[in-house]
Amino acid sequence: MNILVTGGAGYIGSHTCVALLEAGHSVVIADNLCNSKRESVEKIIDITKKEVTFFEVDVTDQEAVDVIFNHNNIDGVIHFAGMKAVGESVEIPLTYYYNNIVSTMVLAKACQKYGVNSFVFSSSATVYGDNAAPFVETMNLLPTTNPYGETKAMSERILSDIAKADSEFSVSILRYFNPVGAHESGLIGEAPNGIPNNLMPYVTQVAKGTLNKLRVFGSDYPTLDGSGVRDFIHVVDLAEGHVAALDNLKKGAHIYNLGTGQGTSVLELVKAFEEANGIEVHYEIVERRPGDIASCYADASKAERELGWTAKRDIFAMCRDAWKFEKNYKDLVEIK
Ligand code: NAD
Ligand code: UDP
């Protein structure tokens, strides 16, 4: 299939482009590079030795998206493009609602216009809100605490309603848990702008000496060691989950958790990183971070049953590959 990958220059999108190309699909990337660099498209080509078509466009721009559909025989869409920083979404909610929801509508509209019935959407475990883990796809969604989460819940609803009204439309809604790690080549990975918000890029930057010390947020959660528990998933496993979702699309809207099904605490992750890479990570325990929940991990059985997909790479592979990318990656921010 010829797949339009929006946000394909980004972290998860670039790994998914590699997986798609390796599985024999072809790829058209649409990305406005607001949180990524043009070079990641070159790296996708380096890794796969395959051609990629790239458009630097904003996918909220209906005319620009129409041009892509008009000239590229698109068979399906994987929609990654979106803004994802939870804290920032509280500060600039309109930007988040506009970018993340309008992009979904623009793409769905183009799909209708050009008769494209295969759609895969990047959602997030954040839509489960305060439900108790393990999270199951059948749970009622609870309000999330931030506009980012709301954009995911709303996009899910929009796509589900379209699938209800149009019996030809197939959409797979993928709820990601905590993607970490990088491609084993060390050529692509997570390269956040500025000081990272997420745990793993923070850990790798502390290990490299770019940042002084990790702050572990909270030691009094009702978890095995008091630190938060998350379902970390290797980004290459996640990428392969998208190929499985695409290969097993069926009419209607179908929701899948993409996680390992296993919870790992923040302190366990730090220890695994130290063991996997033989390097110490300095940390201190501080107050809880507002808005965090104690435990978040998937019931990943539906994806296994229906997509034939499970995550294969363990926490050590995640830590090893994250570190390999960090060591390779030259363009880090200077932090005083
Ligand atoms: P990322 O920021 O690395 O990638 C997103 C890409 O989309 C970037 O390359 C950015 O330039 C592009 N983009 C944003 N808005 C755009 C627009 N209007 N038009 C064109 N391009 C645009 O983020 P990621 O971690 O790869 O996340 C991909 C998707 O997965 C996002 O929708 C995100 O919300 C979702 N997600 C991510 C995580 C995570 O922890 N990384 C977890 C759950 C869900
Ligand atoms: N975390 C931490 N220090 C950091 C960043 C994150 O202790 O500098 C913790 C955070 O409190 C949570 C876990 O690591 O328990 C995962 O956080 P992240 O922001 O990576 O992902 P989230 O689960 O919030 O989407």
mmCIF file of C-alpha atoms and ligand atoms in Angstrom:
data_model
loop_
_atom_site.group_PDB
_atom_site.id
_atom_site.type_symbol
_atom_site.label_atom_id
_atom_site.label_comp_id
_atom_site.label_asym_id
_atom_site.label_seq_id
_atom_site.Cartn_x
_atom_site.Cartn_y
_atom_site.Cartn_z
ATOM 1 C CA MET A 1 0.000 0.000 0.000
ATOM 2 C CA ASN A 2 1.025 3.610 -0.510
ATOM 3 C CA ILE A 3 0.682 5.179 2.929
ATOM 4 C CA LEU A 4 0.452 8.861 3.755
ATOM 5 C CA VAL A 5 2.285 9.191 7.069
ATOM 6 C CA THR A 6 1.546 12.535 8.700
ATOM 7 C CA GLY A 7 4.170 13.483 11.268
ATOM 8 C CA GLY A 8 6.474 10.925 9.641
ATOM 9 C CA ALA A 9 9.604 12.951 10.440
ATOM 10 C CA GLY A 10 8.829 12.748 14.167
ATOM 11 C CA TYR A 11 9.855 10.205 16.777
ATOM 12 C CA ILE A 12 7.248 7.461 16.377
ATOM 13 C CA GLY A 13 6.461 8.375 12.764
ATOM 14 C CA SER A 14 10.062 7.937 11.566
ATOM 15 C CA HIS A 15 10.335 4.474 13.142
ATOM 16 C CA THR A 16 6.992 3.530 11.642
ATOM 17 C CA CYS A 17 8.135 4.677 8.184
ATOM 18 C CA VAL A 18 11.108 2.324 8.514
ATOM 19 C CA ALA A 19 8.827 -0.554 9.562
ATOM 20 C CA LEU A 20 6.379 0.167 6.720
ATOM 21 C CA LEU A 21 9.144 0.316 4.110
ATOM 22 C CA GLU A 22 10.694 -2.882 5.454
ATOM 23 C CA ALA A 23 7.283 -4.558 5.226
ATOM 24 C CA GLY A 24 7.045 -3.618 1.528
ATOM 25 C CA HIS A 25 4.738 -0.588 1.743
ATOM 26 C CA SER A 26 5.628 2.746 0.222
ATOM 27 C CA VAL A 27 5.540 5.970 2.156
ATOM 28 C CA VAL A 28 4.577 9.581 1.555
ATOM 29 C CA ILE A 29 5.460 11.801 4.523
ATOM 30 C CA ALA A 30 3.637 15.043 5.318
ATOM 31 C CA ASP A 31 5.242 16.977 8.151
ATOM 32 C CA ASN A 32 5.596 20.693 8.855
ATOM 33 C CA LEU A 33 8.775 20.016 10.895
ATOM 34 C CA CYS A 34 7.422 21.974 13.880
ATOM 35 C CA ASN A 35 8.932 19.331 16.174
ATOM 36 C CA SER A 36 11.332 17.433 13.933
ATOM 37 C CA LYS A 37 14.069 17.880 11.387
ATOM 38 C CA ARG A 38 14.296 17.225 7.672
ATOM 39 C CA GLU A 39 17.341 14.991 8.339
ATOM 40 C CA SER A 40 15.200 12.310 9.921
ATOM 41 C CA VAL A 41 13.706 11.697 6.473
ATOM 42 C CA GLU A 42 17.265 11.189 5.141
ATOM 43 C CA LYS A 43 17.937 8.754 7.992
ATOM 44 C CA ILE A 44 14.834 6.735 7.095
ATOM 45 C CA ILE A 45 16.217 6.471 3.568
ATOM 46 C CA ASP A 46 19.714 5.573 4.908
ATOM 47 C CA ILE A 47 18.326 2.772 7.063
ATOM 48 C CA THR A 48 15.964 1.238 4.524
ATOM 49 C CA LYS A 49 17.694 2.147 1.228
ATOM 50 C CA LYS A 50 14.208 2.870 -0.098
ATOM 51 C CA GLU A 51 12.673 5.969 -1.592
ATOM 52 C CA VAL A 52 10.448 8.270 0.419
ATOM 53 C CA THR A 53 8.295 11.139 -0.835
ATOM 54 C CA PHE A 54 8.352 14.109 1.513
ATOM 55 C CA PHE A 55 6.043 17.134 1.702
ATOM 56 C CA GLU A 56 6.769 19.943 4.129
ATOM 57 C CA VAL A 57 3.156 20.878 4.786
ATOM 58 C CA ASP A 58 0.863 21.618 7.658
ATOM 59 C CA VAL A 59 -1.864 18.990 7.624
ATOM 60 C CA THR A 60 -4.422 21.457 8.960
ATOM 61 C CA ASP A 61 -4.158 23.046 5.492
ATOM 62 C CA GLN A 62 -6.915 21.374 3.481
ATOM 63 C CA GLU A 63 -5.670 22.660 0.123
ATOM 64 C CA ALA A 64 -2.140 21.390 0.694
ATOM 65 C CA VAL A 65 -3.475 18.014 1.835
ATOM 66 C CA ASP A 66 -5.719 17.827 -1.240
ATOM 67 C CA VAL A 67 -2.681 18.354 -3.465
ATOM 68 C CA ILE A 68 -0.953 15.379 -1.825
ATOM 69 C CA PHE A 69 -3.976 13.100 -2.286
ATOM 70 C CA ASN A 70 -4.473 14.329 -5.825
ATOM 71 C CA HIS A 71 -0.975 13.426 -7.008
ATOM 72 C CA ASN A 72 0.052 10.393 -4.964
ATOM 73 C CA ASN A 73 -2.477 7.540 -5.189
ATOM 74 C CA ILE A 74 -2.782 7.280 -1.431
ATOM 75 C CA ASP A 75 -4.206 3.931 -0.211
ATOM 76 C CA GLY A 76 -4.200 4.664 3.512
ATOM 77 C CA VAL A 77 -3.299 7.237 6.143
ATOM 78 C CA ILE A 78 -1.421 6.937 9.402
ATOM 79 C CA HIS A 79 -1.996 10.156 11.294
ATOM 80 C CA PHE A 80 0.800 10.933 13.771
ATOM 81 C CA ALA A 81 1.017 14.687 13.223
ATOM 82 C CA GLY A 82 0.104 16.439 16.416
ATOM 83 C CA MET A 83 1.442 18.424 19.307
ATOM 84 C CA LYS A 84 2.065 16.299 22.382
ATOM 85 C CA ALA A 85 3.405 18.258 25.341
ATOM 86 C CA VAL A 86 0.846 17.964 28.129
ATOM 87 C CA GLY A 87 2.034 21.024 30.096
ATOM 88 C CA GLU A 88 2.212 23.201 26.997
ATOM 89 C CA SER A 89 -1.335 22.167 26.084
ATOM 90 C CA VAL A 90 -2.544 23.728 29.343
ATOM 91 C CA GLU A 91 -0.777 26.987 28.453
ATOM 92 C CA ILE A 92 -1.865 27.228 24.806
ATOM 93 C CA PRO A 93 -5.044 25.133 24.617
ATOM 94 C CA LEU A 94 -6.402 26.705 21.445
ATOM 95 C CA THR A 95 -3.227 25.855 19.526
ATOM 96 C CA TYR A 96 -3.535 22.243 20.686
ATOM 97 C CA TYR A 97 -7.247 21.912 19.948
ATOM 98 C CA TYR A 98 -6.794 23.525 16.546
ATOM 99 C CA ASN A 99 -3.735 21.583 15.459
ATOM 100 C CA ASN A 100 -4.721 18.152 16.741
ATOM 101 C CA ILE A 101 -8.414 18.188 15.903
ATOM 102 C CA VAL A 102 -8.477 20.189 12.685
ATOM 103 C CA SER A 103 -5.695 17.973 11.267
ATOM 104 C CA THR A 104 -7.813 14.882 11.958
ATOM 105 C CA MET A 105 -10.845 16.453 10.280
ATOM 106 C CA VAL A 106 -8.892 17.710 7.268
ATOM 107 C CA LEU A 107 -7.406 14.261 6.679
ATOM 108 C CA ALA A 108 -10.742 12.489 7.157
ATOM 109 C CA LYS A 109 -12.317 14.892 4.698
ATOM 110 C CA ALA A 110 -9.597 14.229 2.127
ATOM 111 C CA CYS A 111 -10.090 10.480 2.651
ATOM 112 C CA GLN A 112 -13.801 10.872 1.869
ATOM 113 C CA LYS A 113 -13.093 13.010 -1.182
ATOM 114 C CA TYR A 114 -10.491 10.652 -2.642
ATOM 115 C CA GLY A 115 -12.155 7.365 -1.609
ATOM 116 C CA VAL A 116 -9.431 6.363 0.860
ATOM 117 C CA ASN A 117 -10.932 4.043 3.472
ATOM 118 C CA SER A 118 -7.936 2.968 5.556
ATOM 119 C CA PHE A 119 -6.998 5.150 8.514
ATOM 120 C CA VAL A 120 -4.785 4.565 11.525
ATOM 121 C CA PHE A 121 -4.791 7.115 14.335
ATOM 122 C CA SER A 122 -2.223 7.858 17.073
ATOM 123 C CA SER A 123 -4.071 8.047 20.338
ATOM 124 C CA SER A 124 -2.764 7.786 23.850
ATOM 125 C CA ALA A 125 -3.307 5.939 27.106
ATOM 126 C CA THR A 126 -3.957 9.365 28.584
ATOM 127 C CA VAL A 127 -7.592 9.023 27.414
ATOM 128 C CA TYR A 128 -8.141 6.473 30.220
ATOM 129 C CA GLY A 129 -7.801 9.318 32.726
ATOM 130 C CA ASP A 130 -8.113 8.123 36.310
ATOM 131 C CA ASN A 131 -9.303 4.581 35.535
ATOM 132 C CA ALA A 132 -7.446 1.863 37.414
ATOM 133 C CA ALA A 133 -4.710 -0.023 35.532
ATOM 134 C CA PRO A 134 -4.544 -2.332 33.682
ATOM 135 C CA PHE A 135 -6.399 -0.283 31.100
ATOM 136 C CA VAL A 136 -8.764 -2.174 28.820
ATOM 137 C CA GLU A 137 -10.162 -0.798 25.562
ATOM 138 C CA THR A 138 -13.748 -1.313 26.775
ATOM 139 C CA MET A 139 -13.358 1.062 29.742
ATOM 140 C CA ASN A 140 -15.408 4.229 29.772
ATOM 141 C CA LEU A 141 -13.139 7.163 29.093
ATOM 142 C CA LEU A 142 -12.779 9.583 31.962
ATOM 143 C CA PRO A 143 -12.066 13.261 31.431
ATOM 144 C CA THR A 144 -8.341 13.837 31.150
ATOM 145 C CA THR A 145 -6.703 16.610 33.104
ATOM 146 C CA ASN A 146 -5.357 18.520 30.106
ATOM 147 C CA PRO A 147 -6.286 19.787 26.637
ATOM 148 C CA TYR A 148 -3.822 17.403 24.959
ATOM 149 C CA GLY A 149 -5.718 14.377 26.307
ATOM 150 C CA GLU A 150 -9.002 15.935 25.250
ATOM 151 C CA THR A 151 -7.755 16.358 21.669
ATOM 152 C CA LYS A 152 -7.049 12.622 21.549
ATOM 153 C CA ALA A 153 -10.435 11.672 23.032
ATOM 154 C CA MET A 154 -12.231 14.030 20.614
ATOM 155 C CA SER A 155 -10.316 12.808 17.572
ATOM 156 C CA GLU A 156 -11.198 9.240 18.563
ATOM 157 C CA ARG A 157 -14.890 10.208 18.687
ATOM 158 C CA ILE A 158 -14.790 12.045 15.361
ATOM 159 C CA LEU A 159 -13.204 9.082 13.598
ATOM 160 C CA SER A 160 -15.569 6.588 15.269
ATOM 161 C CA ASP A 161 -18.600 8.640 14.202
ATOM 162 C CA ILE A 162 -17.344 8.789 10.615
ATOM 163 C CA ALA A 163 -16.938 5.001 10.642
ATOM 164 C CA LYS A 164 -20.488 4.620 11.984
ATOM 165 C CA ALA A 165 -21.888 6.751 9.180
ATOM 166 C CA ASP A 166 -19.757 5.326 6.373
ATOM 167 C CA SER A 167 -19.786 1.536 6.178
ATOM 168 C CA GLU A 168 -16.720 1.512 3.909
ATOM 169 C CA PHE A 169 -14.451 3.367 6.355
ATOM 170 C CA SER A 170 -11.937 1.412 8.447
ATOM 171 C CA VAL A 171 -10.140 3.097 11.298
ATOM 172 C CA SER A 172 -7.756 1.651 13.798
ATOM 173 C CA ILE A 173 -7.329 3.799 16.902
ATOM 174 C CA LEU A 174 -4.054 2.975 18.634
ATOM 175 C CA ARG A 175 -3.623 3.974 22.253
ATOM 176 C CA TYR A 176 0.099 4.144 22.954
ATOM 177 C CA PHE A 177 1.550 3.668 26.394
ATOM 178 C CA ASN A 178 5.079 5.045 27.007
ATOM 179 C CA PRO A 179 7.213 4.771 23.868
ATOM 180 C CA VAL A 180 10.950 4.839 24.582
ATOM 181 C CA GLY A 181 14.168 3.668 22.917
ATOM 182 C CA ALA A 182 15.328 4.113 19.366
ATOM 183 C CA HIS A 183 16.113 2.255 16.178
ATOM 184 C CA GLU A 184 18.987 -0.173 16.751
ATOM 185 C CA SER A 185 21.085 1.673 14.141
ATOM 186 C CA GLY A 186 21.199 4.676 16.489
ATOM 187 C CA LEU A 187 20.291 6.892 13.519
ATOM 188 C CA ILE A 188 16.771 7.849 14.544
ATOM 189 C CA GLY A 189 15.331 8.316 18.009
ATOM 190 C CA GLU A 190 13.735 10.786 20.351
ATOM 191 C CA ALA A 191 15.290 14.249 20.158
ATOM 192 C CA PRO A 192 13.120 16.662 22.111
ATOM 193 C CA ASN A 193 13.641 20.397 21.841
ATOM 194 C CA GLY A 194 14.886 21.995 25.054
ATOM 195 C CA ILE A 195 14.801 20.277 28.417
ATOM 196 C CA PRO A 196 12.889 17.000 28.107
ATOM 197 C CA ASN A 197 9.579 16.493 29.899
ATOM 198 C CA ASN A 198 9.609 12.727 29.492
ATOM 199 C CA LEU A 199 11.544 10.313 31.622
ATOM 200 C CA MET A 200 13.773 8.424 29.169
ATOM 201 C CA PRO A 201 15.204 11.407 27.275
ATOM 202 C CA TYR A 202 15.856 13.028 30.649
ATOM 203 C CA VAL A 203 17.688 9.911 31.830
ATOM 204 C CA THR A 204 19.836 9.727 28.683
ATOM 205 C CA GLN A 205 20.768 13.401 28.973
ATOM 206 C CA VAL A 206 21.755 12.932 32.620
ATOM 207 C CA ALA A 207 23.822 9.902 31.623
ATOM 208 C CA LYS A 208 25.546 11.985 28.968
ATOM 209 C CA GLY A 209 26.209 14.820 31.409
ATOM 210 C CA THR A 210 24.062 17.317 29.520
ATOM 211 C CA LEU A 211 21.765 17.507 32.556
ATOM 212 C CA ASN A 212 22.925 17.233 36.161
ATOM 213 C CA LYS A 213 20.462 15.009 37.882
ATOM 214 C CA LEU A 214 17.178 13.255 37.274
ATOM 215 C CA ARG A 215 14.340 14.310 39.518
ATOM 216 C CA VAL A 216 12.195 11.304 40.380
ATOM 217 C CA PHE A 217 8.715 12.681 40.872
ATOM 218 C CA GLY A 218 7.219 11.068 43.963
ATOM 219 C CA SER A 219 8.160 8.212 46.282
ATOM 220 C CA ASP A 220 4.842 7.727 48.044
ATOM 221 C CA TYR A 221 2.664 6.254 45.330
ATOM 222 C CA PRO A 222 0.935 2.961 46.139
ATOM 223 C CA THR A 223 3.426 1.055 43.959
ATOM 224 C CA LEU A 224 6.135 -1.495 44.748
ATOM 225 C CA ASP A 225 8.808 1.136 45.481
ATOM 226 C CA GLY A 226 6.696 4.304 45.744
ATOM 227 C CA SER A 227 7.706 5.745 42.359
ATOM 228 C CA GLY A 228 5.281 5.929 39.427
ATOM 229 C CA VAL A 229 4.695 2.860 37.290
ATOM 230 C CA ARG A 230 4.430 3.016 33.501
ATOM 231 C CA ASP A 231 4.169 0.609 30.587
ATOM 232 C CA PHE A 232 7.325 1.450 28.637
ATOM 233 C CA ILE A 233 7.279 0.124 25.092
ATOM 234 C CA HIS A 234 10.181 0.008 22.639
ATOM 235 C CA VAL A 235 9.440 2.402 19.788
ATOM 236 C CA VAL A 236 10.330 -0.253 17.200
ATOM 237 C CA ASP A 237 7.723 -2.604 18.702
ATOM 238 C CA LEU A 238 5.270 0.281 18.556
ATOM 239 C CA ALA A 239 6.185 0.914 14.916
ATOM 240 C CA GLU A 240 5.599 -2.748 14.113
ATOM 241 C CA GLY A 241 2.207 -2.456 15.816
ATOM 242 C CA HIS A 242 1.234 0.073 13.153
ATOM 243 C CA VAL A 243 2.125 -2.313 10.337
ATOM 244 C CA ALA A 244 0.029 -4.998 12.057
ATOM 245 C CA ALA A 245 -2.867 -2.556 12.474
ATOM 246 C CA LEU A 246 -2.698 -1.597 8.812
ATOM 247 C CA ASP A 247 -2.507 -5.199 7.666
ATOM 248 C CA ASN A 248 -5.524 -6.142 9.803
ATOM 249 C CA LEU A 249 -7.802 -3.171 9.230
ATOM 250 C CA LYS A 250 -11.489 -4.012 9.210
ATOM 251 C CA LYS A 251 -14.578 -1.944 8.534
ATOM 252 C CA GLY A 252 -15.658 0.291 11.403
ATOM 253 C CA ALA A 253 -13.646 1.821 14.227
ATOM 254 C CA HIS A 254 -11.485 -0.487 16.322
ATOM 255 C CA ILE A 255 -9.439 0.495 19.338
ATOM 256 C CA TYR A 256 -6.197 -1.195 20.402
ATOM 257 C CA ASN A 257 -3.848 -0.635 23.304
ATOM 258 C CA LEU A 258 -0.229 -0.760 22.189
ATOM 259 C CA GLY A 259 1.763 -1.517 25.300
ATOM 260 C CA THR A 260 3.708 -4.436 26.751
ATOM 261 C CA GLY A 261 1.136 -5.144 29.458
ATOM 262 C CA GLN A 262 3.910 -4.803 32.040
ATOM 263 C CA GLY A 263 4.426 -2.014 34.507
ATOM 264 C CA THR A 264 7.931 -0.780 35.346
ATOM 265 C CA SER A 265 8.561 1.812 38.033
ATOM 266 C CA VAL A 266 10.631 4.931 37.473
ATOM 267 C CA LEU A 267 13.299 3.627 39.875
ATOM 268 C CA GLU A 268 13.311 0.238 38.134
ATOM 269 C CA LEU A 269 13.832 1.960 34.818
ATOM 270 C CA VAL A 270 16.770 3.945 36.199
ATOM 271 C CA LYS A 271 18.329 0.724 37.523
ATOM 272 C CA ALA A 272 17.747 -1.099 34.217
ATOM 273 C CA PHE A 273 19.390 1.803 32.365
ATOM 274 C CA GLU A 274 22.440 1.650 34.643
ATOM 275 C CA GLU A 275 22.741 -2.117 34.231
ATOM 276 C CA ALA A 276 22.138 -2.149 30.489
ATOM 277 C CA ASN A 277 24.712 0.544 29.799
ATOM 278 C CA GLY A 278 27.152 0.289 32.712
ATOM 279 C CA ILE A 279 26.707 3.955 33.513
ATOM 280 C CA GLU A 280 25.457 5.699 36.619
ATOM 281 C CA VAL A 281 22.408 7.955 36.519
ATOM 282 C CA HIS A 282 22.381 10.556 39.293
ATOM 283 C CA TYR A 283 18.964 11.184 40.694
ATOM 284 C CA GLU A 284 17.117 12.715 43.618
ATOM 285 C CA ILE A 285 13.621 12.027 44.816
ATOM 286 C CA VAL A 286 11.356 15.065 44.807
ATOM 287 C CA GLU A 287 7.648 15.837 45.168
ATOM 288 C CA ARG A 288 5.033 14.267 42.908
ATOM 289 C CA ARG A 289 4.488 16.022 39.572
ATOM 290 C CA PRO A 290 0.958 17.514 39.426
ATOM 291 C CA GLY A 291 -1.392 15.567 37.170
ATOM 292 C CA ASP A 292 0.570 12.275 37.301
ATOM 293 C CA ILE A 293 -1.207 9.043 38.147
ATOM 294 C CA ALA A 294 0.379 6.249 40.174
ATOM 295 C CA SER A 295 0.173 3.404 37.674
ATOM 296 C CA CYS A 296 -0.481 3.205 33.967
ATOM 297 C CA TYR A 297 -0.150 -0.053 32.055
ATOM 298 C CA ALA A 298 -2.039 -1.828 29.351
ATOM 299 C CA ASP A 299 -4.126 -4.884 29.019
ATOM 300 C CA ALA A 300 -2.467 -5.663 25.678
ATOM 301 C CA SER A 301 -4.417 -8.838 24.911
ATOM 302 C CA LYS A 302 -6.775 -7.404 22.269
ATOM 303 C CA ALA A 303 -3.910 -6.381 19.958
ATOM 304 C CA GLU A 304 -2.431 -9.856 20.334
ATOM 305 C CA ARG A 305 -5.764 -11.558 19.600
ATOM 306 C CA GLU A 306 -6.883 -9.397 16.704
ATOM 307 C CA LEU A 307 -3.672 -8.034 15.196
ATOM 308 C CA GLY A 308 -1.330 -10.910 16.020
ATOM 309 C CA TRP A 309 1.010 -8.336 17.539
ATOM 310 C CA THR A 310 2.905 -8.301 20.832
ATOM 311 C CA ALA A 311 5.827 -6.213 22.025
ATOM 312 C CA LYS A 312 9.048 -8.257 21.908
ATOM 313 C CA ARG A 313 11.802 -5.971 23.174
ATOM 314 C CA ASP A 314 12.474 -5.779 26.914
ATOM 315 C CA ILE A 315 13.352 -2.863 29.170
ATOM 316 C CA PHE A 316 17.102 -3.488 28.704
ATOM 317 C CA ALA A 317 16.800 -3.215 24.914
ATOM 318 C CA MET A 318 14.824 0.011 25.407
ATOM 319 C CA CYS A 319 17.567 1.449 27.649
ATOM 320 C CA ARG A 320 20.418 0.242 25.424
ATOM 321 C CA ASP A 321 18.918 1.670 22.239
ATOM 322 C CA ALA A 322 17.898 4.959 23.856
ATOM 323 C CA TRP A 323 21.493 5.403 25.040
ATOM 324 C CA LYS A 324 22.970 4.448 21.670
ATOM 325 C CA PHE A 325 20.914 7.163 19.999
ATOM 326 C CA GLU A 326 21.786 9.731 22.655
ATOM 327 C CA LYS A 327 25.508 9.064 22.169
ATOM 328 C CA ASN A 328 25.139 9.405 18.395
ATOM 329 C CA TYR A 329 22.997 12.474 18.474
ATOM 330 C CA LYS A 330 25.099 15.591 18.116
ATOM 331 C CA ASP A 331 22.621 18.409 18.052
ATOM 332 C CA LEU A 332 21.759 18.608 21.744
ATOM 333 C CA VAL A 333 20.642 21.731 23.485
ATOM 334 C CA GLU A 334 23.169 23.540 25.618
ATOM 335 C CA ILE A 335 21.973 23.629 29.205
ATOM 336 C CA LYS A 336 23.717 25.908 31.632
HETATM 337 P P1 NAD B 1 6.777 14.047 17.522
HETATM 338 O O1 NAD B 1 6.562 15.457 17.943
HETATM 339 O O2 NAD B 1 8.167 13.521 17.493
HETATM 340 O O3 NAD B 1 6.132 13.817 16.076
HETATM 341 C C1 NAD B 1 4.993 14.522 15.624
HETATM 342 C C2 NAD B 1 5.322 15.063 14.261
HETATM 343 O O4 NAD B 1 4.188 15.743 13.747
HETATM 344 C C3 NAD B 1 6.485 16.053 14.267
HETATM 345 O O5 NAD B 1 7.418 15.679 13.271
HETATM 346 C C4 NAD B 1 5.833 17.405 13.943
HETATM 347 O O6 NAD B 1 6.709 18.226 13.212
HETATM 348 C C5 NAD B 1 4.617 16.961 13.154
HETATM 349 N N1 NAD B 1 3.454 17.865 13.187
HETATM 350 C C6 NAD B 1 2.809 18.380 14.258
HETATM 351 N N2 NAD B 1 1.761 19.120 13.862
HETATM 352 C C7 NAD B 1 1.742 19.074 12.507
HETATM 353 C C8 NAD B 1 0.897 19.624 11.517
HETATM 354 N N3 NAD B 1 -0.151 20.387 11.811
HETATM 355 N N4 NAD B 1 1.171 19.353 10.206
HETATM 356 C C9 NAD B 1 2.216 18.574 9.859
HETATM 357 N N5 NAD B 1 3.056 18.034 10.765
HETATM 358 C C10 NAD B 1 2.812 18.281 12.069
HETATM 359 O O7 NAD B 1 5.839 13.148 18.443
HETATM 360 P P2 NAD B 1 5.748 11.563 18.570
HETATM 361 O O8 NAD B 1 6.208 11.196 19.926
HETATM 362 O O9 NAD B 1 6.345 10.914 17.384
HETATM 363 O O10 NAD B 1 4.173 11.395 18.557
HETATM 364 C C11 NAD B 1 3.445 11.057 17.386
HETATM 365 C C12 NAD B 1 1.975 10.971 17.735
HETATM 366 O O11 NAD B 1 1.788 9.989 18.760
HETATM 367 C C13 NAD B 1 1.389 12.276 18.257
HETATM 368 O O12 NAD B 1 0.081 12.426 17.741
HETATM 369 C C14 NAD B 1 1.355 12.051 19.752
HETATM 370 O O13 NAD B 1 0.351 12.796 20.363
HETATM 371 C C15 NAD B 1 1.062 10.560 19.828
HETATM 372 N N6 NAD B 1 1.513 9.951 21.091
HETATM 373 C C16 NAD B 1 2.809 10.078 21.486
HETATM 374 C C17 NAD B 1 3.223 9.512 22.692
HETATM 375 C C18 NAD B 1 4.642 9.669 23.168
HETATM 376 O O14 NAD B 1 4.894 9.434 24.348
HETATM 377 N N7 NAD B 1 5.604 9.999 22.332
HETATM 378 C C19 NAD B 1 2.313 8.813 23.492
HETATM 379 C C20 NAD B 1 0.999 8.692 23.049
HETATM 380 C C21 NAD B 1 0.603 9.274 21.836
HETATM 381 N N1 UDP B 2 9.211 11.197 35.606
HETATM 382 C C1 UDP B 2 10.171 11.509 36.565
HETATM 383 N N2 UDP B 2 11.102 12.457 36.261
HETATM 384 C C2 UDP B 2 11.143 13.096 35.064
HETATM 385 C C3 UDP B 2 10.164 12.759 34.085
HETATM 386 C C4 UDP B 2 9.213 11.813 34.408
HETATM 387 O O1 UDP B 2 10.163 10.945 37.663
HETATM 388 O O2 UDP B 2 12.001 13.954 34.852
HETATM 389 C C5 UDP B 2 8.200 10.166 35.918
HETATM 390 C C6 UDP B 2 6.772 10.678 35.863
HETATM 391 O O3 UDP B 2 6.415 11.230 37.105
HETATM 392 C C7 UDP B 2 6.009 9.414 35.506
HETATM 393 C C8 UDP B 2 6.993 8.624 34.633
HETATM 394 O O4 UDP B 2 8.283 9.162 34.914
HETATM 395 O O5 UDP B 2 5.767 8.640 36.677
HETATM 396 C C9 UDP B 2 6.718 8.761 33.140
HETATM 397 O O6 UDP B 2 6.609 10.145 32.816
HETATM 398 P P1 UDP B 2 6.635 10.684 31.328
HETATM 399 O O7 UDP B 2 6.542 12.173 31.392
HETATM 400 O O8 UDP B 2 7.820 10.102 30.602
HETATM 401 O O9 UDP B 2 5.347 10.035 30.673
HETATM 402 P P2 UDP B 2 3.790 10.097 31.099
HETATM 403 O O10 UDP B 2 3.494 8.759 31.697
HETATM 404 O O11 UDP B 2 3.611 11.228 32.032
HETATM 405 O O12 UDP B 2 3.089 10.291 29.801
#
